[in-house]
CSV table of C-alpha atoms in Angstrom, one decimal:
chain,number,residue,atom,x,y,z
A,1,MET,CA,113.3,-69.8,67.2
A,2,THR,CA,115.8,-69.1,69.9
A,3,ARG,CA,117.2,-72.1,71.8
A,4,THR,CA,116.5,-71.8,75.5
A,5,THR,CA,119.0,-74.4,76.6
A,6,THR,CA,122.5,-75.4,75.5
A,7,GLN,CA,123.8,-78.9,75.8
A,8,ILE,CA,127.2,-79.0,77.6
A,9,PHE,CA,129.2,-82.2,77.4
A,10,ASP,CA,131.9,-83.3,79.8
A,11,ALA,CA,135.1,-85.1,78.8
A,12,ALA,CA,133.6,-88.6,78.6
A,13,ALA,CA,130.5,-87.5,76.6
A,14,THR,CA,132.7,-85.4,74.3
A,15,ALA,CA,134.9,-88.4,73.6
A,16,ARG,CA,131.8,-90.5,72.7
A,17,LEU,CA,130.6,-87.9,70.2
A,18,ILE,CA,133.9,-87.8,68.2
A,19,PRO,CA,135.2,-91.3,67.6
A,20,TYR,CA,138.6,-91.5,65.9
A,21,ALA,CA,137.6,-93.1,62.6
A,22,THR,CA,134.9,-90.6,61.9
A,23,LEU,CA,137.1,-87.7,63.0
A,24,VAL,CA,139.9,-88.8,60.6
A,25,ASP,CA,137.4,-88.5,57.7
A,26,ALA,CA,136.2,-85.1,58.9
A,27,LEU,CA,139.8,-83.8,59.2
A,28,LYS,CA,140.5,-85.0,55.6
A,29,ARG,CA,137.5,-82.9,54.4
A,30,ALA,CA,138.4,-79.9,56.7
A,31,SER,CA,142.0,-79.9,55.5
A,32,ILE,CA,140.8,-79.4,52.0
A,33,ASP,CA,138.2,-76.8,53.0
A,34,TYR,CA,140.8,-74.9,55.0
A,35,VAL,CA,143.4,-74.7,52.2
A,36,GLN,CA,140.6,-73.7,49.7
A,37,GLN,CA,139.4,-71.0,52.2
A,38,ARG,CA,136.0,-72.5,52.9
A,39,ILE,CA,137.1,-72.5,56.5
A,40,ALA,CA,138.4,-69.2,58.1
A,41,SER,CA,140.8,-70.0,60.9
A,42,PRO,CA,142.9,-67.0,62.1
A,43,GLU,CA,146.1,-67.4,64.2
A,44,ARG,CA,145.3,-68.1,67.8
A,45,LEU,CA,145.3,-65.2,70.2
A,46,VAL,CA,147.4,-65.8,73.3
A,47,VAL,CA,146.7,-63.8,76.5
A,48,PRO,CA,148.7,-64.1,79.7
A,49,LEU,CA,147.3,-65.4,83.0
A,50,ASN,CA,148.9,-65.5,86.5
A,51,GLU,CA,152.0,-67.5,87.2
A,52,GLY,CA,153.0,-67.9,83.6
A,53,GLY,CA,149.6,-69.3,82.5
A,54,ILE,CA,148.1,-68.5,79.1
A,55,MET,CA,144.6,-68.2,77.7
A,56,LEU,CA,144.2,-69.3,74.1
A,57,SER,CA,141.4,-68.0,71.9
A,58,MET,CA,140.9,-70.0,68.6
A,59,PRO,CA,137.8,-69.3,66.4
A,60,ALA,CA,137.0,-70.8,63.1
A,61,THR,CA,134.0,-70.4,60.7
A,62,ALA,CA,132.6,-72.2,57.7
A,63,PRO,CA,129.4,-71.9,55.8
A,64,ASP,CA,127.8,-74.8,57.8
A,65,LEU,CA,129.2,-74.1,61.3
A,66,ALA,CA,131.2,-71.7,63.5
A,67,ILE,CA,133.2,-72.6,66.6
A,68,HIS,CA,135.3,-70.9,69.2
A,69,LYS,CA,137.8,-72.8,71.4
A,70,LEU,CA,138.8,-71.1,74.6
A,71,VAL,CA,141.4,-73.0,76.7
A,72,ASN,CA,143.6,-72.0,79.6
A,73,VAL,CA,147.0,-73.6,80.0
A,74,CYS,CA,148.5,-73.3,83.6
A,75,ALA,CA,151.6,-75.4,84.2
A,76,SER,CA,151.4,-74.2,87.9
A,77,ASN,CA,148.5,-76.5,88.4
A,78,LYS,CA,150.7,-79.6,88.6
A,79,PRO,CA,151.6,-79.1,92.3
A,80,ARG,CA,148.0,-78.3,92.9
A,81,GLY,CA,147.1,-81.7,91.7
A,82,ILE,CA,144.7,-80.5,89.1
A,83,PRO,CA,144.9,-80.6,85.2
A,84,THR,CA,147.0,-78.0,83.5
A,85,ILE,CA,144.5,-77.4,80.7
A,86,HIS,CA,140.9,-76.3,81.1
A,87,GLY,CA,138.4,-74.9,78.5
A,88,GLN,CA,135.6,-75.5,76.1
A,89,VAL,CA,134.8,-75.6,72.4
A,90,MET,CA,131.6,-73.8,71.6
A,91,ALA,CA,129.7,-74.6,68.4
A,92,PHE,CA,127.4,-72.0,66.8
A,93,ASP,CA,124.8,-71.8,64.0
A,94,ALA,CA,126.6,-70.1,61.1
A,95,ASP,CA,123.5,-68.3,60.1
A,96,THR,CA,122.0,-67.1,63.4
A,97,GLY,CA,125.0,-67.2,65.7
A,98,GLU,CA,123.0,-69.2,68.2
A,99,THR,CA,125.0,-71.6,70.5
A,100,LEU,CA,124.4,-75.2,69.5
A,101,PHE,CA,126.4,-77.1,72.1
A,102,ILE,CA,129.6,-77.0,74.1
A,103,LEU,CA,132.3,-79.7,74.2
A,104,ASP,CA,135.1,-80.3,76.6
A,105,GLY,CA,138.1,-78.4,75.3
A,106,PRO,CA,141.0,-80.6,76.3
A,107,THR,CA,139.2,-83.7,75.0
A,108,VAL,CA,138.6,-82.1,71.6
A,109,THR,CA,142.2,-81.0,71.4
A,110,GLY,CA,143.6,-84.4,72.4
A,111,ARG,CA,141.4,-86.4,70.1
A,112,ARG,CA,141.6,-84.2,67.0
A,113,THR,CA,145.4,-84.0,67.4
A,114,ALA,CA,145.7,-87.8,67.5
A,115,ALA,CA,143.2,-88.1,64.6
A,116,MET,CA,145.4,-85.7,62.5
A,117,SER,CA,148.4,-88.0,63.2
A,118,MET,CA,146.3,-90.9,62.0
A,119,LEU,CA,145.3,-89.0,58.9
A,120,GLY,CA,149.1,-88.5,58.4
A,121,VAL,CA,149.6,-92.3,58.7
A,122,HIS,CA,146.8,-93.0,56.2
A,123,THR,CA,148.2,-90.5,53.8
A,124,PHE,CA,152.0,-91.0,54.0
A,125,ALA,CA,152.7,-94.5,55.3
A,126,ARG,CA,154.0,-96.9,52.6
A,127,ALA,CA,151.9,-99.8,53.9
A,128,ARG,CA,149.5,-100.5,56.7
A,129,PRO,CA,151.7,-100.0,59.9
A,130,ARG,CA,152.3,-103.0,62.1
A,131,GLU,CA,154.5,-101.3,64.8
A,132,PHE,CA,154.3,-97.8,66.3
A,133,LEU,CA,156.7,-96.0,68.6
A,134,LEU,CA,155.2,-93.3,70.8
A,135,ILE,CA,157.9,-91.0,72.3
A,136,GLY,CA,156.4,-89.4,75.4
A,137,THR,CA,154.1,-90.5,78.2
A,138,GLY,CA,151.7,-87.6,78.7
A,139,THR,CA,148.1,-86.9,77.8
A,140,GLN,CA,148.8,-86.8,74.1
A,141,ALA,CA,150.5,-90.2,74.3
A,142,VAL,CA,147.3,-91.6,75.8
A,143,ASN,CA,145.2,-90.0,73.0
A,144,HIS,CA,147.5,-91.4,70.3
A,145,LEU,CA,147.5,-94.9,71.9
A,146,GLU,CA,143.7,-94.9,71.9
A,147,ALA,CA,143.7,-93.8,68.3
A,148,VAL,CA,146.1,-96.5,67.2
A,149,GLY,CA,144.2,-99.1,69.2
A,150,GLU,CA,140.9,-98.1,67.5
A,151,LEU,CA,142.2,-97.7,63.9
A,152,PHE,CA,145.1,-100.2,63.9
A,153,PRO,CA,143.9,-102.9,66.4
A,154,ASP,CA,146.5,-105.5,65.2
A,155,ALA,CA,149.5,-103.1,65.7
A,156,ARG,CA,152.2,-103.4,68.3
A,157,VAL,CA,153.0,-100.2,70.2
A,158,TRP,CA,156.3,-99.3,71.8
A,159,VAL,CA,156.7,-96.5,74.3
A,160,LYS,CA,159.7,-94.4,75.0
A,161,GLY,CA,159.8,-92.1,78.0
A,162,SER,CA,162.2,-89.6,79.5
A,163,ALA,CA,163.1,-92.4,81.9
A,164,PRO,CA,162.4,-96.2,81.6
A,165,ALA,CA,160.3,-96.0,84.8
A,166,ARG,CA,157.9,-93.6,83.1
A,167,ALA,CA,157.5,-95.8,80.0
A,168,GLU,CA,156.9,-98.8,82.2
A,169,ALA,CA,154.3,-97.0,84.3
A,170,PHE,CA,152.5,-95.8,81.2
A,171,CYS,CA,152.3,-99.3,79.8
A,172,ALA,CA,151.1,-100.7,83.1
A,173,ALA,CA,148.3,-98.0,83.2
A,174,TYR,CA,147.1,-98.4,79.6
A,175,ARG,CA,147.9,-102.0,78.8
A,176,GLY,CA,144.3,-102.7,77.5
A,177,LYS,CA,144.3,-99.9,74.9
A,178,ALA,CA,146.5,-101.8,72.4
A,179,ARG,CA,146.9,-105.5,71.4
A,180,GLU,CA,150.6,-105.3,72.4
A,181,LEU,CA,152.1,-102.5,74.5
A,182,HIS,CA,155.8,-102.5,75.4
A,183,ALA,CA,158.2,-100.1,77.0
A,184,LEU,CA,161.7,-99.7,75.6
A,185,ALA,CA,164.3,-101.2,78.0
A,186,SER,CA,166.1,-97.8,78.4
A,187,ALA,CA,165.9,-94.3,77.2
A,188,ASP,CA,168.9,-94.8,74.9
A,189,ALA,CA,168.0,-98.3,73.7
A,190,ASN,CA,168.2,-99.0,70.0
A,191,LEU,CA,164.8,-98.9,68.4
A,192,PRO,CA,163.4,-102.1,67.0
A,193,ALA,CA,164.0,-102.1,63.3
A,194,ALA,CA,160.5,-103.2,62.5
A,195,ILE,CA,158.9,-99.9,63.7
A,196,ASP,CA,156.9,-98.4,60.9
A,197,VAL,CA,155.7,-95.1,62.5
A,198,VAL,CA,157.4,-92.9,65.0
A,199,ILE,CA,155.2,-90.3,66.7
A,200,ALA,CA,157.0,-87.7,69.0
A,201,LEU,CA,154.8,-86.3,71.7
A,202,THR,CA,157.0,-84.2,74.0
A,203,THR,CA,157.8,-80.6,74.9
A,204,SER,CA,161.5,-81.3,74.6
A,205,LYS,CA,164.1,-78.7,73.7
A,206,GLN,CA,166.5,-81.4,72.5
A,207,PRO,CA,165.9,-83.9,69.7
A,208,VAL,CA,164.2,-87.1,71.0
A,209,TYR,CA,164.5,-88.7,67.5
A,210,ASP,CA,167.4,-88.1,65.2
A,211,GLU,CA,167.9,-91.3,63.2
A,212,THR,CA,168.9,-91.6,59.6
A,213,ALA,CA,165.8,-91.1,57.5
A,214,ARG,CA,164.2,-94.3,56.2
A,215,ALA,CA,161.7,-94.6,53.4
A,216,ASP,CA,159.9,-97.4,55.3
A,217,ARG,CA,159.5,-95.4,58.5
A,218,LEU,CA,157.1,-92.5,58.7
A,219,VAL,CA,158.1,-89.9,61.4
A,220,ILE,CA,155.4,-87.6,62.9
A,221,GLY,CA,156.1,-84.7,65.1
A,222,VAL,CA,153.4,-83.4,67.4
A,223,GLY,CA,154.7,-82.1,70.7
A,224,ALA,CA,157.2,-79.3,69.7
A,225,PHE,CA,154.8,-76.4,69.2
A,226,THR,CA,157.1,-73.4,69.8
A,227,PRO,CA,160.3,-72.2,68.1
A,228,ALA,CA,162.2,-73.1,71.2
A,229,MET,CA,161.1,-76.7,71.2
A,230,VAL,CA,162.5,-79.5,69.0
A,231,GLU,CA,161.8,-83.3,68.9
A,232,ILE,CA,162.8,-84.4,65.4
A,233,GLY,CA,166.5,-83.8,64.8
A,234,ALA,CA,168.1,-82.1,61.8
A,235,ARG,CA,169.5,-85.4,60.4
A,236,THR,CA,166.1,-87.0,60.1
A,237,ILE,CA,164.6,-83.8,58.6
A,238,ALA,CA,167.4,-83.2,56.1
A,239,GLY,CA,166.9,-86.7,54.6
A,240,SER,CA,163.1,-86.4,54.3
A,241,ALA,CA,160.3,-84.9,52.3
A,242,LEU,CA,158.5,-82.5,54.7
A,243,PHE,CA,154.8,-82.0,55.2
A,244,VAL,CA,152.7,-80.1,57.7
A,245,ASP,CA,149.0,-79.9,58.7
A,246,ASP,CA,148.8,-76.1,58.7
A,247,GLU,CA,151.3,-74.3,56.4
A,248,ALA,CA,150.7,-70.9,57.9
A,249,GLY,CA,150.9,-71.9,61.5
A,250,ALA,CA,153.9,-74.2,61.1
A,251,LYS,CA,156.2,-71.3,60.1
A,252,HIS,CA,155.7,-69.8,63.6
A,253,GLU,CA,155.2,-72.9,65.7
A,254,ALA,CA,157.0,-76.0,64.2
A,255,GLY,CA,160.2,-75.7,66.3
A,256,ASP,CA,161.7,-78.9,64.7
A,257,PHE,CA,161.5,-77.3,61.2
A,258,ILE,CA,162.4,-73.8,62.4
A,259,GLN,CA,165.6,-74.9,64.2
A,260,ALA,CA,166.6,-77.1,61.2
A,261,GLY,CA,166.3,-74.1,58.9
A,262,VAL,CA,164.1,-75.8,56.4
A,263,ASP,CA,163.3,-74.2,53.0
A,264,TRP,CA,159.6,-73.5,53.5
A,265,THR,CA,159.0,-73.5,49.7
A,266,LYS,CA,159.7,-77.2,49.8
A,267,VAL,CA,157.4,-78.0,52.7
A,268,GLY,CA,154.0,-79.4,51.5
A,269,GLY,CA,150.6,-79.3,53.1
A,270,ILE,CA,148.6,-82.4,53.9
A,271,ALA,CA,145.6,-81.1,52.0
A,272,ALA,CA,147.5,-81.4,48.7
A,273,ALA,CA,148.6,-84.9,49.6
A,274,VAL,CA,145.2,-86.2,50.5
A,275,GLN,CA,143.9,-84.9,47.1
A,276,ASN,CA,146.8,-86.6,45.3
A,277,VAL,CA,147.9,-83.2,44.0
A,278,THR,CA,151.4,-83.6,45.4
A,279,THR,CA,153.5,-86.4,43.8
A,280,LEU,CA,155.6,-88.1,46.5
A,281,LEU,CA,158.9,-89.7,45.6
A,282,PRO,CA,158.2,-93.4,45.9
A,283,GLU,CA,161.2,-94.2,48.1
A,284,GLN,CA,161.8,-90.8,49.8
A,285,PRO,CA,161.4,-90.8,53.6
A,286,ILE,CA,158.7,-88.5,55.0
A,287,VAL,CA,158.4,-86.3,58.1
A,288,PHE,CA,154.9,-85.0,58.9
A,289,LYS,CA,154.7,-82.1,61.4
A,290,SER,CA,151.4,-81.3,63.1
A,291,VAL,CA,150.9,-78.0,64.9
A,292,GLY,CA,147.1,-77.8,65.0
A,293,CYS,CA,144.6,-75.0,64.3
A,294,ALA,CA,141.0,-74.2,65.0
A,295,ALA,CA,139.9,-75.6,61.7
A,296,TRP,CA,140.6,-79.1,63.2
A,297,ASP,CA,138.3,-78.2,66.1
A,298,LEU,CA,135.6,-77.2,63.7
A,299,ALA,CA,136.0,-80.7,62.1
A,300,ALA,CA,135.5,-82.3,65.5
A,301,CYS,CA,132.3,-80.2,66.0
A,302,ARG,CA,131.0,-81.3,62.6
A,303,VAL,CA,131.4,-84.9,63.8
A,304,ALA,CA,129.6,-84.1,67.1
A,305,ARG,CA,126.8,-82.3,65.4
A,306,GLU,CA,126.2,-85.3,63.1
A,307,ALA,CA,126.1,-87.6,66.1
A,308,LEU,CA,123.7,-85.4,68.0
A,309,SER,CA,121.4,-85.1,65.0
A,310,GLY,CA,121.3,-88.9,64.8
A,311,GLY,CA,123.0,-88.9,61.4
């Protein structure tokens, strides 16, 4: 029977359908499905728009569900006073091809990206983190702050911006999303030694974190998603065991690793780690790089479908 109406969810409704805790579990399953080829997720198609904008087409299919994320990224929207990212994620019946529902694209991207970082924390952190550092003050920093607040409610969160005023403004705007939220006193301030997890969330072309690797500090790179970008410096990378969320995509998009000239044969995937297939050196520092792929959007749609079915 053909469906006559399709439910379309705005940003707020989409967020309610995909809570972080459930999404982390779904990403764990999807990472295994993806590496075992139960999810097909080809490289994203990039098509130009006016004024340097781009349209991104990202489909993924699995035996139980199919999705297509179509988002437009237009940096020229900033002076217009409107968001730079617009789009949707459409979910389809994998048997009939019928449209099941449509989610807000930027919300899905933001939440599944933050949830992948949290899966990295659950997988690679030596102990339950008590202090996080978020480097960056954009939308992804907000998503990650929300995820930390939901999953690690007792943690203290530090914020480092490109300027102290940015970090202070971020903390003032989002104070209620973490038990303790603090801005670093200056952009070049020494990091508190107690920080357990560093998450870089910028589009920088210069390292924003290049400390000596520490076994008791997990470093996660999220923002540098082109070969020209780099957030995590070569010193940190050289002293660490390296893992990525998408092994195929990382070779083209993980600017930190590309510029550091890493040996890709020694870079592990998170799917192997969550299955305990990879044996980690007990005291070796770890850098986890997330570049994203449509398989993670499919995981989010699995969560939303379950919520909509009342399961």
